[in-house]
XYZ file of C-alpha atoms in Angstrom:
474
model
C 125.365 94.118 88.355
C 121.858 93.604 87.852
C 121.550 92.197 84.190
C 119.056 92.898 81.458
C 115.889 90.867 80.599
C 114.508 90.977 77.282
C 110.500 90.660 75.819
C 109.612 86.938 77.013
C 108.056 86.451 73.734
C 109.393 86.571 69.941
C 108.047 88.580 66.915
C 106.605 86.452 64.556
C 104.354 89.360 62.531
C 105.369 92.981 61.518
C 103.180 96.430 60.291
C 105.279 98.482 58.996
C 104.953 102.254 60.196
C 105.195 105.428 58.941
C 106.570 108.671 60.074
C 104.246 111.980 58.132
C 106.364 115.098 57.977
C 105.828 118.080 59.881
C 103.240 119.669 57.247
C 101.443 116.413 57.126
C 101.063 115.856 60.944
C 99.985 119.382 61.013
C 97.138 119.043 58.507
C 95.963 115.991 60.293
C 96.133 117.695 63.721
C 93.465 120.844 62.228
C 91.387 118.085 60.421
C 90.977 116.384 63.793
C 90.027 119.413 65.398
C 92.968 118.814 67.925
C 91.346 116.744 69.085
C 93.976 113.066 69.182
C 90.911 110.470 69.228
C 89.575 112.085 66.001
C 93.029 111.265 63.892
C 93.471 108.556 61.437
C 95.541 105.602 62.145
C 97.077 105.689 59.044
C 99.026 109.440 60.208
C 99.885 108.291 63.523
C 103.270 106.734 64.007
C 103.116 105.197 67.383
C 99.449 105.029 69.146
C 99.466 105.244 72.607
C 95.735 106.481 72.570
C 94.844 103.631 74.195
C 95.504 99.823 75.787
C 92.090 98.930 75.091
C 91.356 96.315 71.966
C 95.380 97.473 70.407
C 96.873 94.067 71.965
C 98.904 92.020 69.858
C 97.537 88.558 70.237
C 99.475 85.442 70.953
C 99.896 82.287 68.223
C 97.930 80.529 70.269
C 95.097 83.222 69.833
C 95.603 83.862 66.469
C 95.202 80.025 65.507
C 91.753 80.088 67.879
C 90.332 81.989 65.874
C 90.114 79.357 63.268
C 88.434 76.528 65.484
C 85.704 79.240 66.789
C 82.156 78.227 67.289
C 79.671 79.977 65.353
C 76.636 78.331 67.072
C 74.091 81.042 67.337
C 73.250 78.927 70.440
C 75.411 76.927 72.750
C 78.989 77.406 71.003
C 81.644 75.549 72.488
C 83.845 78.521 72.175
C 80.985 80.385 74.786
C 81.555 77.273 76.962
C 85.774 77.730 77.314
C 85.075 81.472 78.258
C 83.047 80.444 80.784
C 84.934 78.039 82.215
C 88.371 80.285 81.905
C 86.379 83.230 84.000
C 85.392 80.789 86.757
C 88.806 79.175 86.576
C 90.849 82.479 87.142
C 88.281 84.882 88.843
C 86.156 82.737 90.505
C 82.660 83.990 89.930
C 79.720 81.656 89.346
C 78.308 83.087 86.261
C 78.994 85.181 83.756
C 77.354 86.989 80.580
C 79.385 87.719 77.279
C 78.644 91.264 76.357
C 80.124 92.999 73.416
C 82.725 95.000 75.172
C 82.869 96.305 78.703
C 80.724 99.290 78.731
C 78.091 96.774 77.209
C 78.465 94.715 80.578
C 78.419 98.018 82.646
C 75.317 99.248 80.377
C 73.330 95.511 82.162
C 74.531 96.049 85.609
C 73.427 99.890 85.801
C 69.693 98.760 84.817
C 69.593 95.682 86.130
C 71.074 97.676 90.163
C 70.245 101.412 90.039
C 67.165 102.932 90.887
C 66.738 107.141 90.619
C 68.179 109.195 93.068
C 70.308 105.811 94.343
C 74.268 106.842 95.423
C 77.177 104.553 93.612
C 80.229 105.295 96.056
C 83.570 104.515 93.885
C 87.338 105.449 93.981
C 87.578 107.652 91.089
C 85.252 107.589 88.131
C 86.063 106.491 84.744
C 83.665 107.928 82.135
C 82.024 105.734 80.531
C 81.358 103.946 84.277
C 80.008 107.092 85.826
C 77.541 107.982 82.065
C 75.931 104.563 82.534
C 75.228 105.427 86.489
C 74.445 108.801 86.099
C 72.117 107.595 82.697
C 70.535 105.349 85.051
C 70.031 108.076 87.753
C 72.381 107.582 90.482
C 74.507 110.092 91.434
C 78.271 109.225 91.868
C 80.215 109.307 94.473
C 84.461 109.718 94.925
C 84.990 107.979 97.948
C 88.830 107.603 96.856
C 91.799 108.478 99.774
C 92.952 112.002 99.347
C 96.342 110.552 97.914
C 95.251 109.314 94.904
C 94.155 113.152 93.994
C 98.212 113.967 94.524
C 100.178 113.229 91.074
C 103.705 113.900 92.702
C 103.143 112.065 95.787
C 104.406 108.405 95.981
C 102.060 106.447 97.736
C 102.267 102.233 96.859
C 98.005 102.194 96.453
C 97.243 105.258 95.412
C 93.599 103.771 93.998
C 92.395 102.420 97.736
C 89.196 103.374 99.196
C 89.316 105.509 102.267
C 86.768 103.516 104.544
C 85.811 106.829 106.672
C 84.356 108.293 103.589
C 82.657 104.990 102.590
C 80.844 104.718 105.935
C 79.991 108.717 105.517
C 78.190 108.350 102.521
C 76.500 104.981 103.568
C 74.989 106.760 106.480
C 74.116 110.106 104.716
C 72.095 108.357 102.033
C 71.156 104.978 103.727
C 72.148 101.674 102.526
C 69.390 101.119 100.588
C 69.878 104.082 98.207
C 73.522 102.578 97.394
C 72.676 99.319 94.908
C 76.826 98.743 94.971
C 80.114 99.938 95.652
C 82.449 100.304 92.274
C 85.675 99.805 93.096
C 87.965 100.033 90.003
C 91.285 97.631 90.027
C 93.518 99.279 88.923
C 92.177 103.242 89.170
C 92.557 104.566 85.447
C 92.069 107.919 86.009
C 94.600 108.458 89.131
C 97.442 107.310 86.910
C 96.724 103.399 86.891
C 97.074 103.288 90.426
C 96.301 99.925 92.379
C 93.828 98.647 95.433
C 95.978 96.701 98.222
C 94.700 93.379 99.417
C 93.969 94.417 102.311
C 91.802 97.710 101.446
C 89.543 95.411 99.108
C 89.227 92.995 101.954
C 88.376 95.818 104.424
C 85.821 97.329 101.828
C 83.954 94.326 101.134
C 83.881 93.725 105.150
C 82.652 96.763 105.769
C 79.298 96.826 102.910
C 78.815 93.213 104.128
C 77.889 94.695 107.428
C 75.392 96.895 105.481
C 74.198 94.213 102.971
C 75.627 96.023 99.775
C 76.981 94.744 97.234
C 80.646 94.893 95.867
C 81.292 95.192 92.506
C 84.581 95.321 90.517
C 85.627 97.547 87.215
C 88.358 94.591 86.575
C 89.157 95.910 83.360
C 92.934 96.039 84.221
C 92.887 93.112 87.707
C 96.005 91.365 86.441
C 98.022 94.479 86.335
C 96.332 95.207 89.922
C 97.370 91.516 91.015
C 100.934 92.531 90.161
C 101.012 95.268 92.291
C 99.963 93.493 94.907
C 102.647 91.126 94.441
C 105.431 93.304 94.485
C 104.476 95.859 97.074
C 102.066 94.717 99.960
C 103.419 92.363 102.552
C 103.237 88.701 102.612
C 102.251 88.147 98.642
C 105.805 88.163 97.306
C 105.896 84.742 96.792
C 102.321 84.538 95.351
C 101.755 83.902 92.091
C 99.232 86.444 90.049
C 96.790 84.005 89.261
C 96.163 83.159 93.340
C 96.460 86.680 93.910
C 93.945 87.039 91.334
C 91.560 84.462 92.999
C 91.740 86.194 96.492
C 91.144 89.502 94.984
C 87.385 88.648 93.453
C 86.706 86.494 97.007
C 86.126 89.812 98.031
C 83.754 90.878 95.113
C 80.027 90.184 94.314
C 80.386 90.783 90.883
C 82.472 92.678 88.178
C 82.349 94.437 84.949
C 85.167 93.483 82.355
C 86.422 94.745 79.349
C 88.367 92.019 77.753
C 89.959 94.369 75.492
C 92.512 95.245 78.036
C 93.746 92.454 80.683
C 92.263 89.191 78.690
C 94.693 90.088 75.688
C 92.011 90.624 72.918
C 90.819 93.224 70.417
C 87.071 93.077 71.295
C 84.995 91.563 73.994
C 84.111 91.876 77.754
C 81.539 90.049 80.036
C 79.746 90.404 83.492
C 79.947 88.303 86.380
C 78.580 87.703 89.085
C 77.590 85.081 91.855
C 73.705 86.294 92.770
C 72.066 83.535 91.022
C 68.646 86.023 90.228
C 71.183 88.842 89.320
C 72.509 86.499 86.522
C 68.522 85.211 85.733
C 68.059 89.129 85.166
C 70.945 89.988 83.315
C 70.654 86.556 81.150
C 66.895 88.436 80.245
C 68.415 91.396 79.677
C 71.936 90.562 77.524
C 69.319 89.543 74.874
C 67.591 92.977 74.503
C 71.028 94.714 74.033
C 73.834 92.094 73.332
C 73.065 89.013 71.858
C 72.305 85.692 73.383
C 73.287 84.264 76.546
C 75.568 82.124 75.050
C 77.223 84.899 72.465
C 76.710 88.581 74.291
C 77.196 90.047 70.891
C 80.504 88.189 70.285
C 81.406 85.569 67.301
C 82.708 82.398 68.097
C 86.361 83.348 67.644
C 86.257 86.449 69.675
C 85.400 84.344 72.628
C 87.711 81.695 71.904
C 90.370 83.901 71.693
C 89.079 85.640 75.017
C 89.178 82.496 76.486
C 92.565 82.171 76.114
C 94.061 85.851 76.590
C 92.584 85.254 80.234
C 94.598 82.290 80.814
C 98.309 83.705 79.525
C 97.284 87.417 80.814
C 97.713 85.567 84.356
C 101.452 84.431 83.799
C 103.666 86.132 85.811
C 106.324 86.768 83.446
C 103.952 88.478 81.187
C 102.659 90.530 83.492
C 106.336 91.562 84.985
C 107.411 92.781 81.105
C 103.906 94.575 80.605
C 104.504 96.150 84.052
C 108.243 97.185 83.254
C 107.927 98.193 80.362
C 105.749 100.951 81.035
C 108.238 102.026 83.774
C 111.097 102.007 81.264
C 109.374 105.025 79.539
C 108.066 106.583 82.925
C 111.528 106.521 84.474
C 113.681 108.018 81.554
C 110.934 111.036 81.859
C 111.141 111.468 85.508
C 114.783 111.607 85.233
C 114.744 114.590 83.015
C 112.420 116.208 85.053
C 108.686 115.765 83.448
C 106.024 115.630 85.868
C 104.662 112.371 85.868
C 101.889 111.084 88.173
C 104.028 108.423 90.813
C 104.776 105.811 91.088
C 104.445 104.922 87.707
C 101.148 103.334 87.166
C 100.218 99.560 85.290
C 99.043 100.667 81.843
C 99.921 103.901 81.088
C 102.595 106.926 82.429
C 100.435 110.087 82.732
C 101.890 113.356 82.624
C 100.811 116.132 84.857
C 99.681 119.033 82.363
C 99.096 121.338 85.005
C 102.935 121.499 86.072
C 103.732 120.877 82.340
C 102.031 123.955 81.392
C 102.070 126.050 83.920
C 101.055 129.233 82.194
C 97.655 127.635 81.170
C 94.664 127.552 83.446
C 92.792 124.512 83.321
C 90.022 126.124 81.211
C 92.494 126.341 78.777
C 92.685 122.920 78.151
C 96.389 122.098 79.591
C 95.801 118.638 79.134
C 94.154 118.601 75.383
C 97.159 121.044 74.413
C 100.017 118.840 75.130
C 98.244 115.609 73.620
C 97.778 117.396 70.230
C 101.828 119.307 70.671
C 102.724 116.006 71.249
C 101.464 114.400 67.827
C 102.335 117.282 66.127
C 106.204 116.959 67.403
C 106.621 113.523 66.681
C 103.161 111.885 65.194
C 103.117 109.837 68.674
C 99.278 110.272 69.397
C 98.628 110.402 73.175
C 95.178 111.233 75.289
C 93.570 113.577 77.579
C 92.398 112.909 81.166
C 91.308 115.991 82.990
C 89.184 119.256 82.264
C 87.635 117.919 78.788
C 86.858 114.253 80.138
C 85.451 115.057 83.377
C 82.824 116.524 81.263
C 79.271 118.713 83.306
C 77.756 118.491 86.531
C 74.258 116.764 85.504
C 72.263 118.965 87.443
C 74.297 122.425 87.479
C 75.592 121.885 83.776
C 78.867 123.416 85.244
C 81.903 122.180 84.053
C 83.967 119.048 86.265
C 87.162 120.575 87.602
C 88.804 117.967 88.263
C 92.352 118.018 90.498
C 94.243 116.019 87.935
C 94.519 117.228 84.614
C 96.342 114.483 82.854
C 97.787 113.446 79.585
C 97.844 109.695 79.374
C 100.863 107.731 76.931
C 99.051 104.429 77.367
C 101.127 101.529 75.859
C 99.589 98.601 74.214
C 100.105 94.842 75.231
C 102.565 93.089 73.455
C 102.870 95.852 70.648
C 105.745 98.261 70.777
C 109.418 97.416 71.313
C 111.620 99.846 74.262
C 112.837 101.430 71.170
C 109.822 102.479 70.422
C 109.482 103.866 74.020
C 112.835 106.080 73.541
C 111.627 107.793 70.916
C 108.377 108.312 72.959
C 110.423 109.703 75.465
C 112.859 112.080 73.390
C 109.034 113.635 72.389
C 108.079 114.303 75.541
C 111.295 115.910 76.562
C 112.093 117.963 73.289
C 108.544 119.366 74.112
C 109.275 120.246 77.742
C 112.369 122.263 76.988
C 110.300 124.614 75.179
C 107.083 124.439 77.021
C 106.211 127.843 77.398
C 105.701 127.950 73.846
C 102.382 125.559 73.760
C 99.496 127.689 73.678
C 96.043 126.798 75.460
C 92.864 125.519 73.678
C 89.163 126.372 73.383
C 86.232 124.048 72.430
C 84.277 124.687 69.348
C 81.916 121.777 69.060
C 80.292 119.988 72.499
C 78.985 116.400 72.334
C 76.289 116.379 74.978
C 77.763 113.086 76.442
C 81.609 111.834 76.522
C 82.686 115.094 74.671
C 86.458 114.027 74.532
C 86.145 111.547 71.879
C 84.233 113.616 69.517
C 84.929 117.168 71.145
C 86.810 119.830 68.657
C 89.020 122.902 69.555
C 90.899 125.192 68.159
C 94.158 127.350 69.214
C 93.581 130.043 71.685
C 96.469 132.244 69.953
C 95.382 134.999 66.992
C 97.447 132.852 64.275
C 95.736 129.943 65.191
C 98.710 128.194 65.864
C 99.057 125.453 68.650
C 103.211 125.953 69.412
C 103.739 130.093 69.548
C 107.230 129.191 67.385
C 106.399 126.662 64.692
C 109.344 126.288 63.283
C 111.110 124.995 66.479
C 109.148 122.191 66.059
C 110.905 118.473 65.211
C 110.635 117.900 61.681
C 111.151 114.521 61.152
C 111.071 113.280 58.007
C-alpha cells in the first residue's frame, strides 16, 4: 500500500475566503464582460487565473523583505540575486527587469531586426507581441504532438529538429537572431523539453551560429520532468538537472513571478559579454538601473531566495502532484484534459467539452466564465481569443487547441481546495450542452484576452440555456 504524503511545509498565515451567491457571481460575471481576467478578487473564491506573482512566500522570504537594500545603486540585495542566478542557472550575467515580459521587451530590441524569423515551440503571447512588435515573424517549429490534447506523449513541448533545419534554410541563418525555446510549453498544457531535445537543439543552431535562448519562466517544473521521465536522470537532483539544462542555452528570459517563488520580478541572462554591455544600456531606458531593473531592494532579496528553495526537490515533487491530484480526479470522470497532466496548470479541452460550439464561438471563453459562475472558481482562456490576428492578414489565429487553463498557485491552496475545483468542473460537464457560445463586443488591438468583453450568443442573454440548474452555493 502506497501511503500518503502530506504539504512539506506548515501554514503559518491565513486569508479568509468568501463564497458570493449565485446572484452575486452572476452580476460580477456581466460586469466583467465574461470576460474572467476582468473580475475582482474580492468575488472570486478560489483563483486559478494564474501561477504568476499568486505564490505564497516562504518565512524565510517574508523576513527578507525586512533586511532589503534600497541602494538606488549597488544594493546588496541586487548582489545575492546575482549570485543565486549564476549559482543555480549558470549564466554569466544577468539584468533585473521588472517582471518577465520587461526582460523579453530588452532581448527583442536588443536581437531582432525587421523581417528576421524567431523559430519557437509554441508561442506564448506576450513572447510572440514583443517579436512580432519588433518585426520578426514567428515561427511554431513545435513536434506535431504537442498540437494533440488527448495524446500522451512524456515531452509534448520538444522541438522537432526537421522543422528547425526547414526554417533555418528557408530564411537563412542570419534572418533568425535566436531560437525561443520555452521550458516548460505553457500553451500545450505545461508540457516539458527532454534533455536530450534541448541538447540536440542547441547542437544543431551551434552549427549555424544562432543563438539559443530560453523562456525559463517555469525551468524547475521542466527539471522535474526530466527527472522523473527521461532515462538516466532519476537519481539527479533538480538543481543539477537545472544546471545541465541552461549549458545548453545562450541566454534566457525569466519571470520570477512563477518558478523563483515571488510576487513580482524577473531578469535576463545571458553569457555574450556585449549582449549584457547592450542590455545593461538599455535596462536603464525602460527598467531601472543595472543594479535594480525596476525592482526594490526586498523584491530582489526575496527573489534571491525563492530561486534557491524553488530548486528543492521535495518542493517541486508536491507542486508537481498536486496539480495531478486535481487533473486525475477529472480524467477519471471523463473531462477532457490535455495529457499527461502538465507542471502548472490542468487544461481542459473546450473543444470536446463543448462540442456543439464552433471555435468562433468562443468554446474556451464560455466554459471559463460557466465555470465562475457555478462555483466562483475563476479559471482562464487559452485558444481562439488569445491567439489573437494574423499581423499582416488581420485574420483571426485558429489555433488547434482551444483550452481552458485551472492554473494553481505555489504554495497557496490546500487538496481540499482542489476537490471542490474538481466537483465544478464535473457538475458543469454533466450538463454541458446547456453552455451557450460567446461573441466579442469590445477588441483591444493587442493581447485582447485580458481586456477583451463578450456577451452571450443566446436571445436572453444568458450564458447556461437553464439558469436555474446552476449550483447555488451559498
Amino acid at each position: 500500500m502506497r501511503r500518503r504524503t502530506a504539504e512539506p511545509y506548515k501554514i503559518k498565515s491565513v486569508e479568509p475566503l468568501k463564497m458570493l451567491n449565485y446572484n452575486e457571481r452572476k452580476e460580477a460575471l456581466e460586469n466583467a464582460g465574461y470576460n474572467t481576467f476582468l473580475i475582482n478578487s474580492r468575488e472570486v473564491y478560489i483563483d486559478l487565473l494564474t501561477d504568476s506573482g499568486t505564490t505564497a512566500m516562504s518565512d524565510q522570504q517574508w523576513g527578507a523583505l525586512m533586511v532589503g537594500d534600497e541602494a538606488y545603486a549597488g544594493s546588496e540585495s541586487w548582489h545575492h540575486l546575482e549570485k543565486a542566478v549564476k549559482e543555480i542557472y549558470g549564466y554569466k550575467y544577468v539584468i533585473p527587469t521588472h517582471q518577465g515580459r520587461g526582460a523579453e521587451n530588452l532581448l527583442s530590441q536588443m536581437k531582432i531586426k525587421e523581417g528576421d524569423f524567431v523559430p519557437g515551440n509554441m508561442y506564448f503571447t506576450t513572447t510572440r507581441a514583443h517579436q512580432e512588435l519588433n518585426g520578426a515573424t514567428f515561427v511554431d517549429i513545435i513536434i506535431d504532438e504537442g498540437h494533440d490534447s488527448l495524446l500522451d506523449h512524456p515531452f509534448k513541448g520538444n522541438i522537432d529538429l526537421s522543422k528547425l533545419e526547414k526554417v533555418i534554410k528557408e530564411a537563412g541563418p542570419e534572418k533568425i537572431p535566436y531560437v525561443c525555446i520555452a521550458v516548460t510549453v505553457n500553451l500545450a498544457g505545461g508540457q516539458p523539453v527532454s534533455m536530450k531535445n534541448l541538447r540536440d537543439v542547441y547542437t544543431l543552431c551551434s552549427k549555424y551560429g544562432i543563438d539559443v535562448m530560453y523562456d525559463a519562466t517555469r525551468c524547475v517544473e521542466n527539471a522535474f520532468f526530466i527527472q522523473e521521465r527521461e532515462e538516466g536522470y532519476a537519481d539527479i537532483s533538480v538543481k543539477d538537472i537545472l544546471k545541465e539544462m541552461f549549458s545548453y542555452s545562450d541566454g534566457c528570459t525569466m519571470s520570477g513571478k512563477k518558478d523563483c517563488l515571488v510576487n513580482i520580478g524577473g531578469f535576463l541572462a545571458m553569457n555574450d559579454e556585449e549582449l549584457y554591455i547592450r542590455g545593461r544600456e538599455l535596462v536603464v531606458l525602460y527598467e531601472g538601473m543595472p543594479s535594480y531593473g525596476g525592482l526594490s531592494g526586498r523584491d530582489m532579496e526575496a527573489m534571491a531566495l525563492g530561486i534557491y528553495e524553488s530548486a528543492d526537490d521535495n518542493y517541486i515533487a508536491h507542486r508537481i502532484h498536486q496539480v495531478r491530484y486535481l487533473g486525475e480526479q477529472l480524467i477519471d470522470a471523463g473531462i477532457p484534459v490535455v495529457k499527461p497532466i502538465g507542471g502548472h496548470a490542468v487544461f481542459l479541452d473546450a473543444r470536446e467539452f463543448l462540442p456543439h460550439l464552433k471555435q468562433e464561438q468562443l468554446p474556451a471563453q464560455a466554459l471559463a466564465a460557466a465555470i465562475y459562475l457555478d462555483s466562483g472558481v475563476r479559471s482562464m482562456e487559452r485558444g481562439y481569443v488569445s491567439a489573437g490576428r494574423n499581423k499582416v492578414t488581420g485574420e483571426n489565429n485558429k489555433p488547434k487547441l482551444e483550452l481552458v487553463r485551472l492554473t494553481i498557485p505555489r504554495r497557496v491552496y490546500t487538496n481540499n481546495h482542489m476537490d471542490v475545483v474538481a466537483d465544478s468542473v464535473i457538475a458543469l460537464y454533466e450538463k454541458r450542452d446547456q453552455i451557450g457560445g460567446l461573441e466579442m463586443t469590445y477588441e483591444p488591438p493587442t493581447l485582447r484576452f485580458f481586456n477583451a468583453r463578450f456577451k452571450p450568443l443566446a436571445k436572453n442573454g444568458e450564458l447556461m440555456g437553464n439558469a436555474a440548474s446552476v449550483t447555488t452555493h451559498s
